[in-house]
Structure formats: C-alpha cells, structure tokens
Coordinates of C-alpha atoms and ligand atoms in Angstrom, one line a residue:
M376 CA 0.0 0.0 0.0
S377 CA 1.3 3.4 -0.8
S378 CA 0.6 6.7 0.9
V379 CA -0.9 9.8 -0.7
R380 CA 2.6 11.3 -0.6
E381 CA 4.2 8.3 -2.4
A382 CA 1.4 8.2 -4.9
T383 CA 1.8 11.9 -5.6
F384 CA 5.5 11.6 -6.2
E385 CA 4.8 8.7 -8.5
L386 CA 2.4 10.9 -10.5
L387 CA 4.9 13.7 -10.7
R388 CA 7.6 11.2 -11.8
A389 CA 5.3 9.9 -14.5
H390 CA 5.0 13.4 -15.9
G391 CA 8.7 14.1 -15.7
M392 CA 8.1 16.8 -13.1
T393 CA 11.0 16.0 -10.8
T394 CA 12.2 19.5 -10.2
I395 CA 10.1 21.3 -7.5
F396 CA 10.5 25.1 -6.9
G397 CA 9.5 26.0 -3.4
N398 CA 9.7 27.8 -0.1
P399 CA 8.8 25.5 2.8
G400 CA 6.9 26.1 6.0
S401 CA 5.6 23.8 8.6
T402 CA 2.5 23.0 6.5
E403 CA 4.7 21.7 3.7
L404 CA 7.1 19.5 5.7
P405 CA 4.9 16.3 5.6
M406 CA 5.0 16.5 1.8
L407 CA 8.7 17.1 1.6
A408 CA 9.7 14.4 4.2
D409 CA 11.9 11.6 2.9
F410 CA 12.4 13.6 -0.2
P411 CA 13.1 11.1 -3.1
D412 CA 16.6 11.0 -4.5
D413 CA 15.5 11.4 -8.1
F414 CA 13.8 14.7 -7.3
T415 CA 15.5 18.2 -7.1
Y416 CA 14.1 20.8 -4.7
V417 CA 15.0 24.4 -5.7
L418 CA 14.7 26.7 -2.8
G419 CA 13.7 30.3 -3.4
L420 CA 13.8 32.7 -0.4
Q421 CA 10.5 34.5 -1.2
E422 CA 7.5 33.2 -3.0
L423 CA 7.5 35.8 -5.8
V424 CA 10.9 34.5 -6.7
V425 CA 9.9 30.8 -6.4
V426 CA 7.1 31.4 -8.9
G427 CA 9.4 33.5 -11.2
M428 CA 12.1 30.8 -11.3
A429 CA 9.5 28.1 -12.1
D430 CA 7.9 30.4 -14.7
G431 CA 11.3 30.7 -16.5
F432 CA 11.9 27.0 -16.2
A433 CA 8.4 26.1 -17.5
Q434 CA 8.7 28.4 -20.5
A435 CA 12.2 27.3 -21.4
T436 CA 11.4 23.5 -21.0
G437 CA 7.9 23.8 -22.4
R438 CA 6.8 21.5 -19.7
P439 CA 4.5 21.7 -16.7
T440 CA 6.5 22.7 -13.6
H441 CA 5.7 22.2 -10.0
V442 CA 5.7 25.0 -7.5
N443 CA 5.2 24.3 -3.8
L444 CA 4.2 27.2 -1.6
H445 CA 3.5 27.8 2.1
T446 CA -0.1 28.2 3.1
A447 CA -2.0 31.6 3.0
P448 CA 1.0 34.0 3.5
G449 CA 3.1 32.1 1.0
V450 CA 0.4 32.1 -1.6
G451 CA -0.2 35.8 -0.9
N452 CA 3.4 36.6 -1.6
A453 CA 3.2 34.6 -4.8
V454 CA 0.2 36.3 -6.3
G455 CA 2.3 38.9 -8.3
G456 CA 4.3 36.0 -9.8
I457 CA 1.1 34.0 -10.5
F458 CA -0.3 37.1 -12.3
N459 CA 2.9 37.2 -14.4
A460 CA 2.8 33.4 -15.1
Q461 CA -0.8 33.6 -16.4
A462 CA 0.1 36.4 -18.8
N463 CA 3.2 34.4 -19.9
K464 CA 1.0 31.4 -20.4
S465 CA 3.3 29.4 -18.3
P466 CA 2.2 25.9 -17.3
L467 CA 2.7 26.0 -13.5
V468 CA 1.2 23.4 -11.2
I469 CA 1.1 25.2 -7.8
T470 CA 0.5 23.3 -4.6
A471 CA 0.3 24.9 -1.2
G472 CA 0.1 23.5 2.3
Q473 CA -2.9 23.8 4.6
Q474 CA -3.8 23.3 8.2
V475 CA -4.7 19.7 9.2
R476 CA -8.3 18.8 8.4
P477 CA -9.4 18.5 12.1
Q478 CA -8.3 22.1 12.8
M479 CA -9.6 23.8 9.7
E480 CA -13.1 24.4 10.8
M481 CA -11.9 26.3 13.9
E482 CA -9.4 28.2 11.8
A483 CA -6.4 27.2 13.8
L484 CA -3.1 29.1 13.1
L485 CA -2.0 28.9 9.4
T486 CA -5.4 27.8 8.2
N487 CA -5.7 29.0 4.6
R488 CA -9.3 30.4 4.8
D489 CA -11.1 30.1 1.5
A490 CA -7.9 28.7 0.1
V491 CA -9.2 28.4 -3.5
V492 CA -10.1 32.1 -3.6
G493 CA -6.5 33.4 -2.9
P494 CA -4.9 32.9 -6.3
Q495 CA -8.0 33.7 -8.3
P496 CA -8.6 35.1 -10.9
Y497 CA -5.0 34.4 -12.1
V498 CA -5.2 30.6 -12.2
K499 CA -7.1 28.4 -14.6
W500 CA -8.3 26.1 -11.9
S501 CA -8.2 26.4 -8.1
H502 CA -9.1 23.5 -5.9
E503 CA -8.9 21.9 -2.4
P504 CA -9.7 18.1 -2.6
A505 CA -12.6 16.9 -0.5
R506 CA -10.7 13.8 0.7
A507 CA -7.0 13.0 1.3
Q508 CA -7.3 10.1 -1.2
D509 CA -8.3 12.6 -3.9
V510 CA -5.0 14.5 -3.7
P511 CA -3.2 12.7 -6.6
A512 CA -6.2 13.0 -8.8
A513 CA -6.5 16.7 -8.0
I514 CA -2.8 17.3 -8.8
A515 CA -3.2 15.3 -12.0
R516 CA -6.1 17.6 -13.0
A517 CA -3.9 20.6 -12.3
I518 CA -1.2 19.2 -14.5
H519 CA -3.7 18.7 -17.4
Y520 CA -5.3 22.2 -16.9
A521 CA -1.9 23.9 -16.8
S522 CA -0.7 22.0 -19.9
L523 CA -3.7 22.5 -22.1
A524 CA -4.0 25.6 -24.2
P525 CA -4.0 28.4 -23.3
R526 CA -1.4 27.2 -20.8
G527 CA -1.3 28.8 -17.4
P528 CA -1.1 28.2 -13.7
A529 CA -3.4 25.8 -11.8
F530 CA -3.6 25.6 -8.0
V531 CA -4.3 22.9 -5.4
S532 CA -4.4 23.4 -1.6
I533 CA -3.5 20.3 0.4
P534 CA -4.2 19.8 4.1
M535 CA -0.9 18.7 5.7
D536 CA -2.4 15.5 7.3
D537 CA -3.4 14.2 3.9
W538 CA 0.1 13.1 2.9
K539 CA 0.3 10.2 5.3
Q540 CA -3.1 8.8 4.5
E541 CA -3.3 5.6 2.5
A542 CA -3.9 6.1 -1.2
E543 CA -6.6 4.2 -3.1
P544 CA -4.5 1.9 -5.3
E545 CA -6.8 1.4 -8.2
R546 CA -7.9 5.0 -8.6
T547 CA -4.4 6.3 -8.1
A548 CA -3.0 3.9 -10.7
A549 CA -5.6 4.9 -13.2
V550 CA -4.9 8.6 -12.6
I551 CA -1.1 8.1 -12.9
A552 CA -1.5 6.2 -16.2
R553 CA -3.6 8.9 -17.9
R554 CA -2.3 11.2 -20.6
V555 CA -4.2 14.2 -21.9
S556 CA -3.1 16.0 -25.0
G557 CA -4.7 19.0 -26.6
R558 CA -2.9 20.5 -29.6
T559 CA -5.9 21.4 -31.6
A560 CA -5.6 22.5 -35.2
P561 CA -7.6 25.5 -36.2
G562 CA -10.6 24.7 -38.4
E563 CA -9.7 23.9 -42.0
A564 CA -12.4 26.1 -43.6
A565 CA -11.3 29.1 -41.5
L566 CA -7.6 28.6 -42.4
A567 CA -8.5 28.1 -46.1
D568 CA -10.4 31.5 -45.9
V569 CA -7.3 33.2 -44.4
G570 CA -5.1 31.6 -47.1
E571 CA -7.4 33.1 -49.8
R572 CA -7.4 36.5 -48.1
L573 CA -3.6 36.4 -47.9
A574 CA -3.3 35.4 -51.5
A575 CA -5.7 38.1 -52.7
A576 CA -4.2 40.9 -50.5
R577 CA -2.2 43.7 -52.0
A578 CA 0.3 44.3 -49.1
P579 CA -0.3 41.8 -46.3
A580 CA 1.6 41.8 -43.0
L581 CA 2.3 39.1 -40.4
V582 CA 2.5 40.1 -36.8
I583 CA 4.3 37.6 -34.6
G584 CA 3.4 37.2 -31.0
P585 CA 5.0 35.3 -28.1
D586 CA 3.0 32.1 -28.6
V587 CA 4.8 31.4 -31.9
D588 CA 8.0 30.7 -30.0
A589 CA 6.2 28.8 -27.2
A590 CA 4.3 26.6 -29.7
G591 CA 7.4 25.8 -31.8
G592 CA 6.1 27.8 -34.8
W593 CA 9.3 29.7 -35.7
D594 CA 10.1 27.7 -38.9
A595 CA 6.5 27.7 -40.1
A596 CA 6.3 31.5 -39.6
V597 CA 9.5 32.0 -41.6
A598 CA 8.2 29.7 -44.3
L599 CA 4.8 31.5 -44.5
A600 CA 6.4 34.9 -44.6
E601 CA 8.8 33.9 -47.4
K602 CA 6.2 32.0 -49.5
Q603 CA 3.8 34.9 -49.4
R604 CA 6.4 37.7 -49.3
L605 CA 4.8 39.1 -46.1
T606 CA 6.1 42.1 -44.2
V607 CA 6.7 40.9 -40.7
W608 CA 6.2 42.8 -37.5
A609 CA 6.9 41.7 -33.9
A610 CA 4.0 42.3 -31.4
P611 CA 4.5 45.3 -29.2
T612 CA 7.2 45.0 -26.6
T613 CA 4.6 45.4 -23.8
G614 CA 3.1 41.9 -24.4
G615 CA 5.9 40.6 -26.6
S616 CA 7.2 38.3 -24.0
R617 CA 9.0 36.0 -26.5
I618 CA 10.4 36.5 -29.9
G619 CA 9.1 34.2 -32.6
F620 CA 10.8 35.4 -35.8
P621 CA 14.4 36.2 -36.7
E622 CA 14.9 39.9 -36.2
R623 CA 17.6 40.0 -38.9
H624 CA 15.4 38.5 -41.6
P625 CA 15.1 40.8 -44.6
Q626 CA 11.3 40.7 -44.3
F627 CA 11.4 41.8 -40.6
A628 CA 10.2 45.4 -40.5
G629 CA 10.4 46.0 -36.7
I630 CA 8.4 46.0 -33.5
L631 CA 4.9 47.4 -33.4
P632 CA 4.4 50.4 -31.0
P633 CA 2.1 49.6 -28.1
A634 CA -0.7 52.1 -28.3
I635 CA -3.9 52.2 -30.3
G636 CA -3.2 55.2 -32.6
P637 CA 0.4 54.4 -33.3
V638 CA -0.4 50.7 -34.1
S639 CA -3.0 51.6 -36.7
E640 CA -0.6 54.3 -38.1
T641 CA 2.2 51.7 -38.4
L642 CA 0.0 49.2 -40.1
K643 CA -1.8 51.6 -42.4
A644 CA 0.2 50.5 -45.5
H645 CA -1.2 47.0 -45.2
D646 CA -4.6 45.9 -46.4
L647 CA -4.5 42.7 -44.4
V648 CA -2.8 42.0 -41.1
L649 CA -2.5 38.4 -39.8
V650 CA -1.7 38.4 -36.1
V651 CA -0.3 35.1 -34.8
G652 CA 0.1 34.1 -31.1
S653 CA -0.6 37.6 -29.6
S654 CA -3.5 39.4 -28.1
V655 CA -4.8 42.1 -30.3
F656 CA -3.0 44.1 -28.9
P657 CA -1.2 44.5 -25.6
Y658 CA -1.9 48.3 -25.7
Y659 CA -0.2 50.6 -23.2
P660 CA -0.4 53.6 -22.7
Y661 CA -3.8 54.9 -24.0
L662 CA -3.1 57.0 -27.1
P663 CA -6.5 56.9 -28.8
G664 CA -7.0 56.8 -32.6
P665 CA -8.6 54.4 -35.1
L666 CA -8.1 50.7 -34.2
L667 CA -7.1 50.2 -37.8
A668 CA -6.7 52.5 -40.7
E669 CA -9.4 52.5 -43.3
G670 CA -8.7 49.8 -45.8
T671 CA -6.8 47.6 -43.3
S672 CA -8.5 44.4 -42.1
L673 CA -7.2 42.0 -39.5
V674 CA -7.4 38.3 -38.6
A675 CA -5.8 36.8 -35.5
L676 CA -4.7 33.2 -35.0
T677 CA -4.5 32.4 -31.3
S678 CA -4.7 29.3 -29.1
D679 CA -6.5 31.4 -26.5
P680 CA -10.3 31.7 -26.7
A681 CA -10.2 34.6 -24.3
E682 CA -7.8 36.5 -26.5
A683 CA -10.0 35.8 -29.5
A684 CA -13.1 36.9 -27.7
R685 CA -11.9 40.2 -26.3
A686 CA -10.0 41.6 -29.3
P687 CA -11.7 45.0 -30.1
M688 CA -11.5 44.5 -33.9
G689 CA -10.9 42.0 -36.6
D690 CA -11.7 38.3 -37.0
A691 CA -10.1 35.5 -35.0
I692 CA -9.4 31.8 -35.4
V693 CA -8.7 29.7 -32.3
G694 CA -6.3 26.8 -32.5
D695 CA -2.6 25.8 -32.1
V696 CA -0.6 28.5 -33.8
A697 CA 2.3 26.3 -34.9
L698 CA -0.2 23.8 -36.5
G699 CA -2.1 26.7 -38.0
L700 CA 1.0 28.4 -39.5
A701 CA 2.2 25.0 -40.9
R702 CA -1.1 24.4 -42.6
L703 CA -1.3 27.9 -44.0
V704 CA 2.1 27.4 -45.6
E705 CA 0.5 24.4 -47.5
L706 CA -2.6 26.3 -48.4
V707 CA -1.2 29.5 -49.8
P708 CA 0.3 30.0 -53.3
V709 CA 3.8 31.4 -53.9
A710 CA 3.5 35.2 -54.1
E711 CA 5.7 36.5 -56.9
D712 CA 5.4 40.2 -57.1
R713 CA 5.0 41.7 -53.7
S714 CA 7.4 44.3 -52.7
L715 CA 9.4 43.5 -49.5
P716 CA 9.9 46.0 -46.7
E717 CA 12.7 48.5 -46.8
P718 CA 15.7 46.9 -45.1
R719 CA 15.7 47.8 -41.4
P720 CA 18.6 50.2 -40.7
E721 CA 21.5 48.7 -38.9
P722 CA 21.9 50.2 -35.4
V723 CA 24.5 53.0 -35.5
E724 CA 27.2 53.7 -33.0
P725 CA 25.2 55.6 -30.2
P726 CA 26.3 59.1 -29.3
A727 CA 27.7 59.7 -25.8
A728 CA 25.4 60.8 -23.0
D729 CA 25.3 64.5 -22.1
P730 CA 27.1 65.0 -19.8
P731 CA 29.4 62.1 -20.8
D732 CA 30.3 61.1 -17.2
R733 CA 28.1 58.0 -17.6
L734 CA 27.4 55.7 -20.5
S735 CA 24.1 56.2 -22.2
G736 CA 21.7 53.3 -22.0
S737 CA 22.2 52.8 -25.8
Q738 CA 26.0 52.7 -25.3
A739 CA 25.5 50.0 -22.6
M740 CA 23.3 48.0 -25.0
A741 CA 25.8 48.5 -27.8
A742 CA 28.4 47.0 -25.5
L743 CA 26.2 44.0 -24.8
A744 CA 25.5 43.5 -28.5
D745 CA 29.3 43.6 -29.2
V746 CA 29.9 40.6 -27.0
W747 CA 26.6 38.8 -27.6
P748 CA 27.1 35.0 -28.3
S749 CA 24.8 33.8 -31.1
D750 CA 23.4 31.1 -28.8
A751 CA 22.7 33.4 -25.8
V752 CA 19.4 33.9 -24.2
A753 CA 18.2 37.3 -22.9
V754 CA 15.9 37.6 -19.9
V755 CA 14.9 41.2 -19.7
E756 CA 13.5 43.6 -17.1
T757 CA 15.1 47.0 -18.0
P758 CA 12.2 49.3 -18.8
S759 CA 14.2 52.4 -20.0
C760 CA 16.6 50.3 -22.2
L761 CA 14.1 47.7 -23.5
S762 CA 13.7 49.3 -27.0
S763 CA 17.4 49.9 -27.3
L764 CA 18.1 46.2 -26.3
R765 CA 15.7 44.9 -28.9
N766 CA 17.0 47.2 -31.6
R767 CA 20.6 46.2 -31.0
L768 CA 20.5 42.5 -30.2
R769 CA 18.2 41.5 -33.0
L770 CA 17.8 38.0 -31.7
S771 CA 17.4 35.3 -34.4
R772 CA 17.1 31.9 -32.7
P773 CA 14.1 30.3 -31.0
G774 CA 13.9 30.4 -27.3
S775 CA 16.3 33.4 -27.0
Y776 CA 14.2 36.0 -25.2
Y777 CA 12.0 36.1 -22.1
F778 CA 10.2 39.2 -20.8
S779 CA 7.1 39.4 -18.6
A780 CA 3.9 39.7 -20.7
S781 CA 2.1 41.3 -17.7
G782 CA 4.5 44.2 -17.0
G783 CA 4.8 43.0 -13.4
L784 CA 8.3 43.4 -12.0
G785 CA 10.1 40.6 -10.2
F786 CA 9.9 38.2 -13.1
G787 CA 13.2 38.9 -14.8
I788 CA 15.8 38.2 -12.1
A789 CA 14.1 35.0 -11.0
A790 CA 13.0 33.7 -14.4
A791 CA 16.7 34.0 -15.6
V792 CA 17.6 31.4 -13.0
G793 CA 14.9 29.1 -14.1
V794 CA 15.7 29.5 -17.8
Q795 CA 19.4 28.8 -17.2
M796 CA 18.5 25.7 -15.2
A797 CA 16.4 24.5 -18.1
Q798 CA 19.0 25.4 -20.7
P799 CA 22.5 24.8 -19.1
E800 CA 24.0 24.6 -22.6
R801 CA 23.1 28.2 -23.5
P802 CA 24.5 31.3 -21.8
V803 CA 21.7 33.3 -20.1
V804 CA 22.1 37.1 -19.7
C805 CA 19.6 38.9 -17.5
V806 CA 19.4 42.6 -18.1
L807 CA 17.9 44.5 -15.2
G808 CA 17.1 48.1 -14.1
E809 CA 18.3 48.6 -10.6
G810 CA 14.8 49.3 -9.5
S811 CA 13.4 46.2 -11.1
A812 CA 16.1 44.0 -9.6
Q813 CA 14.8 44.8 -6.1
Y814 CA 11.5 42.9 -6.5
G815 CA 13.1 39.5 -6.9
I816 CA 16.5 40.2 -5.5
T817 CA 16.6 37.1 -3.4
A818 CA 16.8 35.0 -6.6
L819 CA 20.5 35.9 -6.5
W820 CA 20.9 33.6 -3.5
S821 CA 19.3 30.7 -5.5
A822 CA 21.5 31.4 -8.5
L823 CA 24.6 31.1 -6.3
A824 CA 23.3 28.1 -4.2
Y825 CA 22.6 26.0 -7.3
R826 CA 25.7 27.4 -9.2
V827 CA 23.5 28.7 -12.0
P828 CA 25.8 30.7 -14.3
V829 CA 23.5 33.6 -15.2
T830 CA 25.2 36.9 -16.1
F831 CA 23.2 39.7 -14.4
L832 CA 23.8 43.1 -16.0
V833 CA 22.3 45.9 -13.8
L834 CA 21.8 49.3 -15.3
R835 CA 22.0 51.8 -12.6
N836 CA 20.4 55.2 -13.4
D837 CA 19.3 56.2 -9.9
E838 CA 15.7 56.5 -10.9
Y839 CA 12.5 54.9 -12.1
A840 CA 13.2 56.3 -15.6
I841 CA 10.2 54.9 -17.4
L842 CA 7.8 56.3 -14.8
K843 CA 9.3 59.8 -15.4
W844 CA 8.8 59.2 -19.1
F845 CA 5.2 58.1 -18.5
G846 CA 4.8 61.2 -16.3
M847 CA 5.5 63.4 -19.3
L848 CA 3.1 61.4 -21.5
E849 CA 0.3 61.5 -18.9
Q850 CA 1.2 65.1 -18.0
T851 CA 1.6 64.3 -14.3
A852 CA 4.1 66.7 -12.7
G853 CA 5.2 66.6 -9.0
V854 CA 4.9 62.8 -8.5
P855 CA 7.0 61.6 -5.5
G856 CA 9.0 58.4 -5.3
L857 CA 10.6 58.3 -8.7
D858 CA 14.2 58.6 -7.6
L859 CA 16.5 55.9 -6.3
P860 CA 19.6 57.5 -5.1
G861 CA 22.4 55.3 -3.7
L862 CA 21.0 51.9 -4.7
D863 CA 24.1 49.7 -5.1
V864 CA 23.0 46.3 -6.4
A865 CA 26.6 45.1 -6.8
A866 CA 27.0 45.6 -3.0
V867 CA 23.8 43.8 -2.3
A868 CA 24.8 40.9 -4.6
R869 CA 28.1 40.6 -2.8
G870 CA 26.0 40.2 0.4
Y871 CA 24.4 37.2 -1.2
G872 CA 27.9 35.9 -2.0
L873 CA 28.0 36.6 -5.7
P874 CA 31.1 37.9 -7.5
A875 CA 29.8 41.3 -8.4
H876 CA 31.3 44.7 -9.3
E877 CA 30.6 48.0 -10.9
V878 CA 32.2 49.1 -14.1
T879 CA 32.0 52.6 -15.7
G880 CA 33.5 52.8 -19.2
R881 CA 32.4 51.1 -22.4
E882 CA 35.5 49.0 -22.8
E883 CA 35.5 48.0 -19.2
L884 CA 31.9 46.9 -19.6
T885 CA 32.6 44.9 -22.7
D886 CA 35.5 43.1 -20.9
A887 CA 33.5 42.4 -17.8
L888 CA 30.6 41.0 -19.9
R889 CA 32.9 38.8 -21.9
G890 CA 34.4 37.3 -18.7
A891 CA 31.0 36.9 -17.0
I892 CA 29.4 35.2 -20.0
A893 CA 32.3 32.8 -20.4
A894 CA 32.2 31.8 -16.7
D895 CA 30.2 28.6 -16.1
D896 CA 30.8 27.9 -12.5
G897 CA 28.1 30.2 -11.1
P898 CA 26.4 33.6 -11.4
R899 CA 28.2 36.9 -12.0
L900 CA 26.7 40.4 -11.6
I901 CA 28.0 43.5 -13.4
Q902 CA 26.6 46.9 -12.6
V903 CA 27.0 49.9 -14.8
P904 CA 25.9 53.4 -14.1
V905 CA 23.9 54.8 -17.0
A906 CA 22.7 58.3 -17.7
S907 CA 19.1 59.3 -16.8
G908 CA 16.3 58.9 -19.4
M909 CA 14.7 56.6 -21.9
W910 CA 16.9 54.8 -24.5
L911 CA 15.1 53.9 -27.7
E912 CA 17.9 53.6 -30.2
Ligands
TPP217 C1 5.2 44.7 -9.3 C2 5.4 46.0 -9.9 N1 5.4 47.1 -9.1 C3 5.5 48.3 -9.7 C4 5.6 48.5 -11.1 C5 5.6 49.9 -11.7 N2 6.9 50.1 -12.4 C6 7.0 49.9 -13.7 S1 8.5 50.3 -14.3 C7 9.0 50.7 -12.8 C8 10.4 51.2 -12.6 C9 11.5 50.2 -12.7 O1 12.7 50.8 -12.4 P1 14.1 50.4 -13.1 O2 14.2 49.0 -13.1 O3 15.2 51.1 -12.3 O4 14.0 50.8 -14.5 P2 14.2 52.2 -15.4 O5 12.8 52.7 -15.8 O6 14.9 53.1 -14.6 O7 14.9 51.7 -16.6 C10 8.0 50.5 -11.8 C11 8.2 50.8 -10.4 C12 5.5 47.3 -11.8 N3 5.5 47.3 -13.2 N4 5.4 46.1 -11.2

C-alpha cells in the first residue's frame, strides 16, 4: 500500500516533473519528508521568486512545472508572480500546504481560509480536494489544466495531514496512467479562408506574438512569410514576452508600437494583417486613434479563446498557432510580385550621453551587442533600455528572449535562474534596471546556491526612468517616489555571496561582460551606471 505522498511523487515522476521550486513552511514538511533522491528541490527565499524561477523553467522547457508554496501568506506573496505566469501562459502546477483537516473548521493558526479564492482570478483552476485520497487526482487535474491551451497556472491546496493517508491503489494507478493532449488544429475552412485572403491581398503583413515561439512555430512563420512575401512585425514589446521570428530576416520590419493610434498608423500600408500568437493588442499607454486605418483588415490566429473573444476588432481563429501556420504554408500559393519592406537600418554607434560622465543606455546596450554570443538567451527587465536592447541584439534563434507579458516586475531576475537551469548549454544574460532588480533580489541567492551561471547586468540610473517618461506622457508633474539614489545592487549581490562589481567605461563593460558570460561555475553580476532617461535607439 502506498501513501498519498508516495502516490503523488509517482504521479509527478510519470509526468517528468522531478524539479520542485518551493519555499517551505511547517505546513509543507509532511509532503517534503523523505524527499526522493530522483527529485530536485530548488529553494527560493521568497514566494514571488519561487514562482518566477518556475515560470522561466516552465517556459524554457515547455513542460508543466511544480511550485510548492507555504499556506496563505506564501500564496499571498506569490500572487504577483502568478499574475505574471498567467500572462506568460506558463504551465505551472502550484500546490500549497494547509492546516490539518481536524483544525480547519476552527481556523487554527495557518489555516488558509477560502484557500481556493486566494490565487484567483489568475489561475485556470483552483481546488482543495474533499478527501486525502483525492490529492493525486487533484494534482493530475492541475497538470492537465496547466498544460492545455491556453497554458497557465493551476492551484491545489492540500491539508498537511493528507500526505500520510493511504492512497486508493486502483484509482491512483488509473490517474497516474492517464495522458491528456490538446494541440488542436484550427478549423480547415477558416484557415482556407485566411489563405485566400492572404493570396488576394495587395500588401499583407504578419504580426508575430509570443505564442509562436512557445508553440514551436518559428520555422513555419518564416516559411509562410517567405512564400507569401509578407512584411513581418513583432507584437508590441509590452506583451511581446517572447520573440518568434528572426529579427535580422530581410522581411522583418520592426516592432509594433504599443498604443492604439500608433499601431494603426504603423500598419496603415497593409490591407490585411495576420496576427499570430498575440493578443490584439497588448496596448499601453492609452493613445487613442482608429483601431485600424481605413482599408486595413485584421485576422488573428490564437490558441487562447479569451484573446480571440476580447479583441476589439478583426476576425479571430482559435487553434494551435504552430499547426495553423504550418497548414497555412501548405494552403497559400507562392506570391511572386509583392514588394518587400525597406531593409531595417542597422543600429548605428550611439552618441555619448550628455554630460558624458556615464554611458548612455544605448551605449551599454551596444556593448552588450558587441559581446553577444549567437546562442545566448536574454531575460529582460530593463524598462528604459528595452527598446534599445531589442534594436541592438536583433535575436534570431528560437527560445532566445523572455520578458514578462504582464509588466509585473520581479519576473526577470528570478526567471533568468529558471531559464538557465532549463538550458544549461546556452549562456543566459539577464538585463535589469536597478529598480526592477529589487522585486526578486533574493533570486541571487538561489542562483549562487545552485551554481546557475547567469550573467546579471544591472543598469543603474538612480531613478524609475520609465515612470518619469510616462509622467511626461500623462502630464503628471510633481509625482513623489521616482528617484532611487544610492542603490548599489553590486554591493547587495556581494552580500548574497556573488562575484559582483561596478564598471563605468564602455571597454570595461565589454571586458566584464565577456568574462562573466564565459564563466560557467556560477552567477556573476555586473553593474554599470547609466545616464538618466529613456533609450530607444
Ligand atoms: C510589481 C510592480 N510594481 C511596480 C511596477 C511599476 N513600475 C514599472 S516600471 C518601474 C520602474 C523600474 O525601475 P528600473 O528597473 O530602475 O527601470 P528604469 O525605468 O529606470 O529603466 C516601476 C516601479 C510594476 N511594473 N510592477
């Protein structure tokens, strides 16, 4: 006879989920007791970081990933990360401890009151099983929910006295044996219609969203663009959490701006816009204008029914985006005579900041581009340098870029650790603003503890630069709390035990980056002071 705990580990093993990201409390100890040798427990020191590391790991492996949280306060701390994970469509299976069943009614200490409500509405499914014997089946349901499109977090609360109970052998065996798959091709008639619309269009465009990379649709997107001579845009950086098309491809025209008016203005030369794997659109800020220029029509291909339903304009087809793209390649004819976009100008050497006592953000990003290995992965949370980074790196391989689709800070520094754990063979570089770094700063400890060789590059501008920029846009003068004087992230990192230092000049930065990226025995942190402001070029 096996216990509920043993049955659960068997279930996780059967799904290849042998890495658990967690932060333990007394309510989780019974689950973690006699921890099996073939499992790895990755300790994060605060729950936002635990979820962020798992989010990076889940996205980079493409597999459901287990997060184990402490009861109510742990789940509470994690909610920002869960919000990020749902926006990233990250398949997280989140379990949390709970008071023993005999003490729940009286709400003894650490009872997670209304446990299923806590993580809502940011999980696909939230549950507390009625009986101990149902725990393996509940976790199996969470695995399937998390893995089915649109992927995202699912949550199970588990009373701590459940783990020792005896499992029901037959029911448990049946649940462990089950496999659920759900890559659903978009409807043939709808795809044929899009194929005809593409073929008949005068100047069609393809907009590539994050789900193209997540679904493995990169090659099909390139094939469709080339066969139909499409002009290709990346979804706006705001929700463009992954890159799904080579940014040095001659048909790549650039990144869409994130606001309503500028999007329609940018797309006005196109009579048909096919958006794949993105919401339509992750707008921010509010700059009103027409949703689309007159004469432009739009159709979106998405695996997410909610994305399809809420788009303010255009048609939508729901189904797996990689399958949809591959089928479209078969359906469309070769386009002979469409003009291709103007070649995107190569980034030029950025001018020095004024005064030149610090590098400009663009100079720092140019230094990064100079040393960028072709197989490197960028995990990015640097609001004022994001556009410059995208312009200068021009990433061109699948799985090379992770950014939080929600805009919630605390993702980057933690996700970089998870991505690097998932992809030990590729160098991971995490580019952070010094303000953003604070939200998940304890991830540095996990990076060091597990010898995860991420290179952290911190851009120190002594301010929340992007908020000052938004302030100009929103015409809000006199806002407090936008300066960050004296925040030395390198010193903090040394406190966590990391090799970390500050560099100032361009050459010094280049050398430091080269050394850190080449090191494979653990994390390194480089901090560089940069001039105030937003860096777009
Ligand atoms: C969890 C969370 N809290 C607050 C914000 C609001 N916010 C957006 S950008 C930003 C500033 C980030 O500062 P820094 O990393 O130094 O970037 P900079 O703009 O200076 O490049 C803040 C506080 C957020 N996005 N997420």
